[in-house]
Short mmCIF file of C-alpha atoms and ligand atoms in Angstrom, two decimals:
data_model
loop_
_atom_site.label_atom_id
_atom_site.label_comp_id
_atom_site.label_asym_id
_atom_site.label_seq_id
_atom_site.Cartn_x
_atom_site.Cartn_y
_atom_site.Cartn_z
CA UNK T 1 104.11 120.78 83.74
CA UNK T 2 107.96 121.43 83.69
CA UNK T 3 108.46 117.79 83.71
CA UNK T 4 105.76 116.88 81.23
CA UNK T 5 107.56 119.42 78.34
CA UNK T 6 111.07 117.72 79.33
CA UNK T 7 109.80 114.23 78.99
CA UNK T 8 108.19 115.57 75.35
CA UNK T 9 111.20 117.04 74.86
CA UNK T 10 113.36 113.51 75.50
CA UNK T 11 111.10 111.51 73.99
CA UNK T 12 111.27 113.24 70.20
CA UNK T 13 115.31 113.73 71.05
CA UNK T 14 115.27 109.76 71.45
CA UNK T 15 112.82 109.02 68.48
CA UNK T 16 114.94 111.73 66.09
CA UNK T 17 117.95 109.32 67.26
CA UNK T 18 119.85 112.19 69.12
CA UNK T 19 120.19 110.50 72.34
CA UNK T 20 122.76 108.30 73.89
CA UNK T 21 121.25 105.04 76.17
CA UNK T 22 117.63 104.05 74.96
CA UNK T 23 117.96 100.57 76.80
CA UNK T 24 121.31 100.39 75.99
CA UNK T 25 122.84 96.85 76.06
CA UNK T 26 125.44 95.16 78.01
CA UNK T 27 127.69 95.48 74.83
CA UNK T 28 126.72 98.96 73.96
CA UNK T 29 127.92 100.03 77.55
CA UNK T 30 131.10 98.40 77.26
CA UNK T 31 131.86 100.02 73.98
CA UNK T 32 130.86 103.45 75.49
CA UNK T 33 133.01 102.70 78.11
CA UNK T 34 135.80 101.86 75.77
CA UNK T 35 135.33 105.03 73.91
CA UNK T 36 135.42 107.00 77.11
CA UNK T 37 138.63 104.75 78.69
CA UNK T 38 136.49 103.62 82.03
CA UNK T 39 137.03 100.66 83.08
CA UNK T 40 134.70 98.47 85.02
CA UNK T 41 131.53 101.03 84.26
CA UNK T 42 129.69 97.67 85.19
CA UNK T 43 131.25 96.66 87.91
CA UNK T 44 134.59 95.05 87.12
CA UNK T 45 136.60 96.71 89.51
CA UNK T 46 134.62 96.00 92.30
CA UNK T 47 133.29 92.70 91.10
CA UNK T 48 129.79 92.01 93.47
CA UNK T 49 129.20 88.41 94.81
CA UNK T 50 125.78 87.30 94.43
CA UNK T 51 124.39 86.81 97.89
CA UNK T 52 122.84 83.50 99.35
CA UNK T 53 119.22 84.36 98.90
CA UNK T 54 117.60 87.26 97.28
CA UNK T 55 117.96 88.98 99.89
CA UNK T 56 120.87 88.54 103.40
CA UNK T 57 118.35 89.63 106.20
CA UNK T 58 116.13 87.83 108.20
CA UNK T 59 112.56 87.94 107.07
CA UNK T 60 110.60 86.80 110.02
CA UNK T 61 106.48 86.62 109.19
CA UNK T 62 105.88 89.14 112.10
CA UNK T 63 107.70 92.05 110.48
CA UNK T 64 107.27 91.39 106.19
CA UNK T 65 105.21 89.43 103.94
CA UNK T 66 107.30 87.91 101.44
CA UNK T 67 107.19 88.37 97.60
CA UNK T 68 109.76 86.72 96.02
CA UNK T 69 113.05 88.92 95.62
CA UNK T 70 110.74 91.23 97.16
CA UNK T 71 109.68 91.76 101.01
CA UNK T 72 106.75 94.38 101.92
CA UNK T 73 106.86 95.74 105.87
CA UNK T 74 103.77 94.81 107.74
CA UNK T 75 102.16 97.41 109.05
CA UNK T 76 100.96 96.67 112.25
CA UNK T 77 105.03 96.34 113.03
CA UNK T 78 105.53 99.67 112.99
CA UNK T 79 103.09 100.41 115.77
CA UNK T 80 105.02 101.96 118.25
CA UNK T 81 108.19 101.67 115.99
CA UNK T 82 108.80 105.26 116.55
CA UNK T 83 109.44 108.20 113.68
CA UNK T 84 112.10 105.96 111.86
CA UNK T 85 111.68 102.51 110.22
CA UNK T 86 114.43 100.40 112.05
CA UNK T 87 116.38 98.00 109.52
CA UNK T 88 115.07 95.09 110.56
CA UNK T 89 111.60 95.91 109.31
CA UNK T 90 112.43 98.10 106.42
CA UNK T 91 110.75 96.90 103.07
CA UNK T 92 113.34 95.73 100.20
CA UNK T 93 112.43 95.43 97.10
CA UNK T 94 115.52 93.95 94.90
CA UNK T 95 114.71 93.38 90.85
CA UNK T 96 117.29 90.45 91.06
CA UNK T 97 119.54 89.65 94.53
CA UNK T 98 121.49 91.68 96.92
CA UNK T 99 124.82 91.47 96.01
CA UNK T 100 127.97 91.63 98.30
CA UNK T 101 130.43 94.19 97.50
CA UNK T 102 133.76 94.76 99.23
CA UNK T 103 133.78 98.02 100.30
CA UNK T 104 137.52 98.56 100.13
CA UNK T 105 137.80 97.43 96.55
CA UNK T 106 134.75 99.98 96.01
CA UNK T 107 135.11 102.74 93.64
CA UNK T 108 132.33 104.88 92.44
CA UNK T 109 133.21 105.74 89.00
CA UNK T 110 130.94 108.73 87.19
CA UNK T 111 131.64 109.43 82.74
CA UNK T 112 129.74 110.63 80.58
CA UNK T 113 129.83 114.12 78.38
CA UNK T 114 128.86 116.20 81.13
CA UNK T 115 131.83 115.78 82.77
CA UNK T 116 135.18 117.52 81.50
CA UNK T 117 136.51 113.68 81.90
CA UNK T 118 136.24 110.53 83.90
CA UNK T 119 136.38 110.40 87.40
CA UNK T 120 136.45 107.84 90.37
CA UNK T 121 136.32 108.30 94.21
CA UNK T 122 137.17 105.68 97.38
CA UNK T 123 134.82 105.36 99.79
CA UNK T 124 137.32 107.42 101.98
CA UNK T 125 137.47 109.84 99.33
CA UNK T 126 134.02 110.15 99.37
CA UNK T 127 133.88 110.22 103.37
CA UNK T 128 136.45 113.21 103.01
CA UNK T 129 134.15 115.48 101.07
CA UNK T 130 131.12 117.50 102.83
CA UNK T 131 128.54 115.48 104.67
CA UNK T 132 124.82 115.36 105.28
CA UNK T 133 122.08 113.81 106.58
CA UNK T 134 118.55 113.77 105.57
CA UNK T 135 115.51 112.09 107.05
CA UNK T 136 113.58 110.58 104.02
CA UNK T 137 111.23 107.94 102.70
CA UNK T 138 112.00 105.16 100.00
CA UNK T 139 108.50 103.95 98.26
CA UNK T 140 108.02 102.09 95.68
CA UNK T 141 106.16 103.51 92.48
CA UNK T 142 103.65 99.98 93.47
CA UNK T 143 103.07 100.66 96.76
CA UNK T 144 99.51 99.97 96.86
CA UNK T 145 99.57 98.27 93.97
CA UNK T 146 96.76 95.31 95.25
CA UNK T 147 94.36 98.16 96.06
CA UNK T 148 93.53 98.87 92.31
CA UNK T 149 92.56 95.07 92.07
CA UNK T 150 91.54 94.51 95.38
CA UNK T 151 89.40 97.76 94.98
CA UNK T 152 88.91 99.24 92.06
CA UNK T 153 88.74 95.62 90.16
CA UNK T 154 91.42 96.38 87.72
CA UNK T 155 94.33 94.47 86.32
CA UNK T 156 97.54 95.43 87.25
CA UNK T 157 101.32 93.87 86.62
CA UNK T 158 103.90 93.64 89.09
CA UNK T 159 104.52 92.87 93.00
CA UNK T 160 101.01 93.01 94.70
CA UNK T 161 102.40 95.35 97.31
CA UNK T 162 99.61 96.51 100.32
CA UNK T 163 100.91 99.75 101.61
CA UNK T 164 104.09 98.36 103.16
CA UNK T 165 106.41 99.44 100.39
CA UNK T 166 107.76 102.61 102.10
CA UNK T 167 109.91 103.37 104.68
CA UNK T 168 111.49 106.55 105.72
CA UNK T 169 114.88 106.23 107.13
CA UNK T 170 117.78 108.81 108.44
CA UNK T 171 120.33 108.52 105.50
CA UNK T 172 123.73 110.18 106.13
CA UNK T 173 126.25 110.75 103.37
CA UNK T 174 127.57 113.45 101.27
CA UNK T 175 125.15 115.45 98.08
CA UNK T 176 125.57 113.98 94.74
CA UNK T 177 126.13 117.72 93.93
CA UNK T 178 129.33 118.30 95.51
CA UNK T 179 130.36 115.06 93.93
CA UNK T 180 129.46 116.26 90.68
CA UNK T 181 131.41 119.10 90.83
CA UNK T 182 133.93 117.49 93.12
CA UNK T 183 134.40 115.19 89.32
CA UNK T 184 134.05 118.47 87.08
CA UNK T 185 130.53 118.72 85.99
CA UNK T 186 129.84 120.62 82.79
CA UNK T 187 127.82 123.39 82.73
CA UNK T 188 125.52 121.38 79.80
CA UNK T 189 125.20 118.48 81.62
CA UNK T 190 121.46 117.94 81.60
CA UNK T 191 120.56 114.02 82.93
CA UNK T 192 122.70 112.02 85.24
CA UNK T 193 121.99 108.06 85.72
CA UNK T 194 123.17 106.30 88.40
CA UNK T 195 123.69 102.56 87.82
CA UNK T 196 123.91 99.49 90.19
CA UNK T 197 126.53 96.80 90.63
CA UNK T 198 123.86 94.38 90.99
CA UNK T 199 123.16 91.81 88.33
CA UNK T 200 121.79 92.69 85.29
CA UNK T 201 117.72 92.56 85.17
CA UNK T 202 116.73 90.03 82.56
CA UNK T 203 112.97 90.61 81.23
CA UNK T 204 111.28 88.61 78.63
CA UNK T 205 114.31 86.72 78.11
CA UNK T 206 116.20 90.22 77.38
CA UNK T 207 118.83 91.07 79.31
CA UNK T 208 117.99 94.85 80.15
CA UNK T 209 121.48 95.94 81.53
CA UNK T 210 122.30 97.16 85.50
CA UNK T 211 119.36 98.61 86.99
CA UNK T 212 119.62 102.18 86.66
CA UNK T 213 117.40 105.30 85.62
CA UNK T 214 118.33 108.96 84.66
CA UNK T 215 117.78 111.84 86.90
CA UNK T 216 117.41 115.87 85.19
CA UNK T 217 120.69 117.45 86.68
CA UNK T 218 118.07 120.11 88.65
CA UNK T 219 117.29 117.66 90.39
CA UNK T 220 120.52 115.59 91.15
CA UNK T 221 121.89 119.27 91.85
CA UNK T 222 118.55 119.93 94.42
CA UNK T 223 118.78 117.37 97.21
CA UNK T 224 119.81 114.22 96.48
CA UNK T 225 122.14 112.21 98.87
CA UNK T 226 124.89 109.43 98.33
CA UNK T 227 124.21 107.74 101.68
CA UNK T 228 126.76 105.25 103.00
CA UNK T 229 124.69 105.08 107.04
CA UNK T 230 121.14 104.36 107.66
CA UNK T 231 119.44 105.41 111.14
CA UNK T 232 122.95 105.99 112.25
CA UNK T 233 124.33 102.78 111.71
CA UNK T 234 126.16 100.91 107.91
CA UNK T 235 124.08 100.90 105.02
CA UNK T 236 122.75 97.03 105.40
CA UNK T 237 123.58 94.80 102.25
CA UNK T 238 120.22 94.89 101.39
CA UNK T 239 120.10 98.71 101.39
CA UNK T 240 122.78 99.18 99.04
CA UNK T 241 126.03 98.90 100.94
CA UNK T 242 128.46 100.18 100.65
CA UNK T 243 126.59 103.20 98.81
CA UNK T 244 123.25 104.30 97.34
CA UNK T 245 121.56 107.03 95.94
CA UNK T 246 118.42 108.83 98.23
CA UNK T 247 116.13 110.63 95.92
CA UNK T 248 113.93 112.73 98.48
CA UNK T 249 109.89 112.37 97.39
CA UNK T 250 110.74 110.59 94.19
CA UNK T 251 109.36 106.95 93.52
CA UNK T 252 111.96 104.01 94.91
CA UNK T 253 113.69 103.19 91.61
CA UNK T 254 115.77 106.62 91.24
CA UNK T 255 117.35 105.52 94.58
CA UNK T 256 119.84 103.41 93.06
CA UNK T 257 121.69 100.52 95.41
CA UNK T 258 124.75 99.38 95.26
CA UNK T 259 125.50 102.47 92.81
CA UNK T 260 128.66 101.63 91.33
CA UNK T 261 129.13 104.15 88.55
CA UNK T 262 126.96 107.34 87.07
CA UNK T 263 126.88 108.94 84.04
CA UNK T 264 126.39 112.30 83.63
CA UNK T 265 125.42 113.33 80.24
CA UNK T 266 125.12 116.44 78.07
CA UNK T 267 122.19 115.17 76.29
CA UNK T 268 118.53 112.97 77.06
CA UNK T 269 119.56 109.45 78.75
CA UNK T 270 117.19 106.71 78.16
CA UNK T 271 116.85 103.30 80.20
CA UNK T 272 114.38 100.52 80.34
CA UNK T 273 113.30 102.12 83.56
CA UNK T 274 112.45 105.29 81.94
CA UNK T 275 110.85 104.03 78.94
CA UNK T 276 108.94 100.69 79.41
CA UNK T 277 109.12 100.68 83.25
CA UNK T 278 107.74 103.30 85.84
CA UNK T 279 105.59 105.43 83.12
CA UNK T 280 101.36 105.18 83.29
CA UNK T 281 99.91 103.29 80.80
CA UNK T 282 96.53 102.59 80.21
CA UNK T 283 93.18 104.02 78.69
CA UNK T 284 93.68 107.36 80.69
CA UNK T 285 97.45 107.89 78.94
CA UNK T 286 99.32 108.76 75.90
CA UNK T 287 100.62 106.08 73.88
CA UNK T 288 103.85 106.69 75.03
CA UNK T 289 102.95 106.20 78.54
CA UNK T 290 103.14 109.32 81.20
CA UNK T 291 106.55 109.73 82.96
CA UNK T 292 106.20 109.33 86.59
CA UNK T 293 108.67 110.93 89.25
CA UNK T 294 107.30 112.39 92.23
CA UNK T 295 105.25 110.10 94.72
CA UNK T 296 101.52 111.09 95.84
CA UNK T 297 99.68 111.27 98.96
CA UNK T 298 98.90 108.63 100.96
CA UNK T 299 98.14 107.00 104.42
CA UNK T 300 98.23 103.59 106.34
CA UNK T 301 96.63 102.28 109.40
CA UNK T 302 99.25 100.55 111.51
CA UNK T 303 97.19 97.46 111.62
CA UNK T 304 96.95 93.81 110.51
CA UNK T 305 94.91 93.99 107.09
CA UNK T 306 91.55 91.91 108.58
CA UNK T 307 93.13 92.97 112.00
CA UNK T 308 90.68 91.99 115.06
CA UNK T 309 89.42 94.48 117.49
CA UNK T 310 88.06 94.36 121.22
CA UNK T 311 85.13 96.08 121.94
CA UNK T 312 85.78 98.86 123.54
CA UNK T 313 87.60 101.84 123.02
CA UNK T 314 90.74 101.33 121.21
CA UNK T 315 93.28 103.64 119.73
CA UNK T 316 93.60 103.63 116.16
CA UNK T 317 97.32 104.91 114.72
CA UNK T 318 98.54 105.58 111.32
CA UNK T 319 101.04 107.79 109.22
CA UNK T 320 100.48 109.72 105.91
CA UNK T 321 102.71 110.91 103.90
CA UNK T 322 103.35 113.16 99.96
CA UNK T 323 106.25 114.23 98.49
CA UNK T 324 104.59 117.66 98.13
CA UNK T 325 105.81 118.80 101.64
CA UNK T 326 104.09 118.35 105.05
CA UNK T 327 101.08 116.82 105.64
CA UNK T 328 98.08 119.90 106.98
CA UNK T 329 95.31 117.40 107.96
CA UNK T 330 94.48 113.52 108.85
CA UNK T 331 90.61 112.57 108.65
CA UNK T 332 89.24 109.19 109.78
CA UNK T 333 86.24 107.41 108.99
CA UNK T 334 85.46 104.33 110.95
CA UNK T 335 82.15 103.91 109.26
CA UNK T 336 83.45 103.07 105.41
CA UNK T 337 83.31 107.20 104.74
CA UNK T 338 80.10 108.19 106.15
CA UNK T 339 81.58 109.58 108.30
CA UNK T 340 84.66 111.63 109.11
CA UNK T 341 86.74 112.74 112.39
CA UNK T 342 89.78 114.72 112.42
CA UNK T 343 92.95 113.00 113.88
CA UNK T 344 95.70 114.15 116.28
CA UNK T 345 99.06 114.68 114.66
CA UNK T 346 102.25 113.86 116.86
CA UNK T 347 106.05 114.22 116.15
CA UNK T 348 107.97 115.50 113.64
CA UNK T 349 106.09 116.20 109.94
CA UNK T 350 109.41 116.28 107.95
CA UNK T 351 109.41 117.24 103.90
CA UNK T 352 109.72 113.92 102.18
CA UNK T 353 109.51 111.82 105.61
CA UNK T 354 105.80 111.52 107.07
CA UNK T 355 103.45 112.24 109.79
CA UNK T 356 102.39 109.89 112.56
CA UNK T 357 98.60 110.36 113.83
CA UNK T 358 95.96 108.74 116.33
CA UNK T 359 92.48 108.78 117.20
CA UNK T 360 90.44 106.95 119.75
CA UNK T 361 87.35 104.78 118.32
CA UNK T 362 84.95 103.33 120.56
CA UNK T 363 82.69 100.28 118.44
CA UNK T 364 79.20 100.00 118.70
CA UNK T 365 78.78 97.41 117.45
CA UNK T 366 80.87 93.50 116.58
CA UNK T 367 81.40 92.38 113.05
CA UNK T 368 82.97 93.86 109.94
CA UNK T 369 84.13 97.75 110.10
CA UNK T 370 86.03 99.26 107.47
CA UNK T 371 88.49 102.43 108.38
CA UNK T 372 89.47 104.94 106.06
CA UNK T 373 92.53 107.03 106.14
CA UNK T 374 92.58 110.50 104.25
CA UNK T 375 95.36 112.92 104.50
CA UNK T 376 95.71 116.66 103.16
CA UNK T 377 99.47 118.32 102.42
CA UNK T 378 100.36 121.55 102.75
CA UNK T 379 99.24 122.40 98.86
CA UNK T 380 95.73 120.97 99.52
CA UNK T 381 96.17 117.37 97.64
CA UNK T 382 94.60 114.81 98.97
CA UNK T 383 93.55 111.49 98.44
CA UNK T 384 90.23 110.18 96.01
CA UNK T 385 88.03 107.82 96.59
CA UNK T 386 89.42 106.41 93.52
CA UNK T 387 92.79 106.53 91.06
CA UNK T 388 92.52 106.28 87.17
CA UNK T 389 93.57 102.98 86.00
CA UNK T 390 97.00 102.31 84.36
CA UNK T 391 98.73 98.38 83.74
CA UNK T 392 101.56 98.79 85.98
CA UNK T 393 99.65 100.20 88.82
CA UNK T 394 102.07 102.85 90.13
CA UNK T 395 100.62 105.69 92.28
CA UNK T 396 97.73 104.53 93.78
CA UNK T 397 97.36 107.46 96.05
CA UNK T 398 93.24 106.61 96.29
CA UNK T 399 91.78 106.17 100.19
CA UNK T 400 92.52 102.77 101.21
CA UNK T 401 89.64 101.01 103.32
CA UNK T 402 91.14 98.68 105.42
CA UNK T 403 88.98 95.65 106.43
CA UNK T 404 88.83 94.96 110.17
CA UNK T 405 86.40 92.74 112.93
CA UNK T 406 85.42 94.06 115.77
CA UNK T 407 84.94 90.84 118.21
N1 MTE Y 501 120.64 98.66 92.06
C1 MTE Y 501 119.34 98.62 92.38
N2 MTE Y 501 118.80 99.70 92.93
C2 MTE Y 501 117.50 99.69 93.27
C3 MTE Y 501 116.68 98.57 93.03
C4 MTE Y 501 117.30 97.41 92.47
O1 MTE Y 501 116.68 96.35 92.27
N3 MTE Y 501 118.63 97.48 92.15
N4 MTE Y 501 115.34 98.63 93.31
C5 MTE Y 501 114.76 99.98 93.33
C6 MTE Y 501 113.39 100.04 93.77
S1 MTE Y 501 112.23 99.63 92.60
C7 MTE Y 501 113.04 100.48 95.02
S2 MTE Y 501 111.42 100.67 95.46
C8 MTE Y 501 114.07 100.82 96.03
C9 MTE Y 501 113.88 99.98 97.28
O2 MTE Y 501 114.82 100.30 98.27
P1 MTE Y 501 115.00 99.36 99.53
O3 MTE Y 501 115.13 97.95 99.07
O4 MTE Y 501 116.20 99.85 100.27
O5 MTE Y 501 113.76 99.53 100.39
O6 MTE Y 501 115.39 100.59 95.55
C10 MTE Y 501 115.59 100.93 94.19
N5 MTE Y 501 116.99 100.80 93.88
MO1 MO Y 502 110.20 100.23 93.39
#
């Protein structure tokens, strides 16, 4: 609701012309940055190398399926993977290529007219201030995506993710509130927008600027993370090295990579990724689209979509996850939701992270089966049998049924 009259509120502030950023070009950032005497607010400083391929780490078929600049984790490698997704299976999803940035040349450099000036920290600087680690998933706004054709018969754009779009990590760094204050944040600082120093995204033939996407300041003052480790060891290339941002239960794209400058602003800030991308569109929405930031409730078999079964009894294993808190309850149905059983919870159920669960299922019979995952969190939400439509098919938080043979 909060969020709903803020978008309304950002929305008329951008139509009535009062706010800095909508989509802002290339040119229109350098002549902010001009204005404000910051250099290299696109990365000129630390000038990133375009890596080899879209992406530096191996890809082998066992671990992702492969979508251009784009790889989705399989599921059924997580089985036994433990609480953490280990790098070498975490998903990446990249809107152009990783790049490679030296790390000693790095400077994070934040402007804007929330701050009493410009600032700029070293990655030592930044390793000098207060530090913190969080356990927390990265998912994409699509994850799921393919489920609203695949299911629902609907037309969707974008990457035709399954459910392997997520991974939840142990990200160590410092807050992006003590480095706000640490670079003199004004007390009417209301949106901050991390940008990264990969290449532009071109759309259409339009050259759309550095990824990047504004945050409220409530929550870039709450709990997000500048992370320069993940699960204990350097932030991978791929990841965002030397730095990203970790926005705990909030879709993918507000974790910026590679973040090489922020601005913090004193009024609305506008990007593509506000305003065209990551908003629900469709017959159910306004015009304008619906602003989306917080990520639903879902929950994934760790199995091989079409996986084959023995007959006989087999354990079946999953996680679920929401960014409302906790997850209360896991149900199964291994009869296409005739049916329901209640499934064992083990390990941690972290805030923002998810919960790993099993349950034994003995066939009766060979042949198609199709298994259905529901989860409840701690407020009650759960998941539908189905999601309203919208074109860009973000959120699809609906039960999944996942095809299997039994053989
Ligand atoms: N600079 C930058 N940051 C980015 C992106 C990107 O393309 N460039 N992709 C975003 C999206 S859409 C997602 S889902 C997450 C993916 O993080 P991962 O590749 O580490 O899994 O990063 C986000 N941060
Ligand atoms: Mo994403």
């Amino acid at each position: 609701m909060e969020e709903t009259t803020y978008d309304r509120t950002r929305l008329e502030q951008w139509r009535g012309g009062q706010a800095s950023g909508r989509g802002f070009s290339r040119r229109d950032l350098m002549t902010l940055a001009a204005a404000l005497g910051v250099g290299g607010v696109l990365g000129a400083a630390a000038p990133a190398r375009a890596a080899a391929g879209p992406i530096v780490k191996p890809l082998p078929p066992e671990l992702f399926t492969v979508f251009g600049t784009n790889a989705e984790t399989k599921w059924e490698a997580l089985k036994g993977a433990g609480y953490l997704v280990p790098v070498d299976r975490f998903f990446v999803r990249n809107h152009t290529s990783t790049p490679v940035v030296d790390p000693v040349a790095y400077r994070l450099r934040l402007f804007g007219s929330g701050l009493r000036g410009p600032a700029e920290f070293s990655l030592d600087q930044l390793k000098c201030l207060p530090k913190t680690t969080v356990t927390a998933a990265v998912e994409c706004a699509g994850n799921g995506r393919s489920l609203f054709t695949s299911q629902q018969g609907q037309t969707v754009s974008g990457t035709a993710w399954k459910l392997g779009a997520i991974g939840v990590g142990r990200w160590h760094g410092v807050r992006l509130s003590t480095v706000l204050r640490a670079a003199g944040l004004r007390h009417d600082a209301v949106d901050v927008q991390p940008q990264g120093l990969d290449a532009n995204f071109v759309s259409g033939g339009v050259d759309l600027g550095p990824v990047r996407r504004p945050l409220p300041i409530a929550k870039a003052l709450d709990d997000v993370l500048l992370a320069w480790e993940l699960n204990g060891e350097p932030l991978p290339p791929d990841h965002g090295a030397p730095l990203r941002v970790v926005v705990p239960g909030w879709i993918g794209i507000s974790s910026i990579k590679w973040v090489g400058a922020i601005e913090v602003a004193a009024e609305p800030l506008f990007s593509p990724w506000n305003t065209q991308f990551y908003r629900l569109f469709g017959e159910s929405y306004p015009a304008e689209g619906t602003l989306i930031d917080e990520q639903v409730v879902k929950s994934a078999f760790e199995l091989a979509w079409n996986a084959t079964l023995p007959l006989a009894r087999t354990t079946l294993t999953g996680r679920s996850w929401s960014a409302n808190g906790p997850i209360r309850r896991v149900d199964v149905s291994t009869d296409g939701g005739t049916s329901w059983r209640r499934a064992h919870t083990t390990g941690p159920n972290l805030p923002h992270a998810w919960q790993q669960w099993h349950i034994d299922w003995s066939p009766a019979t060979t042949g198609q089966h199709t298994l259905i995952a529901r989860a409840t969190d701690v407020t009650g939400a759960t998941q539908p049998v189905t999601v309203p439509h919208n074109t860009l098919g973000y959120l699809f938080g609906a039960q999944v049924r996942h095809p299997v043979t039994v053989a």
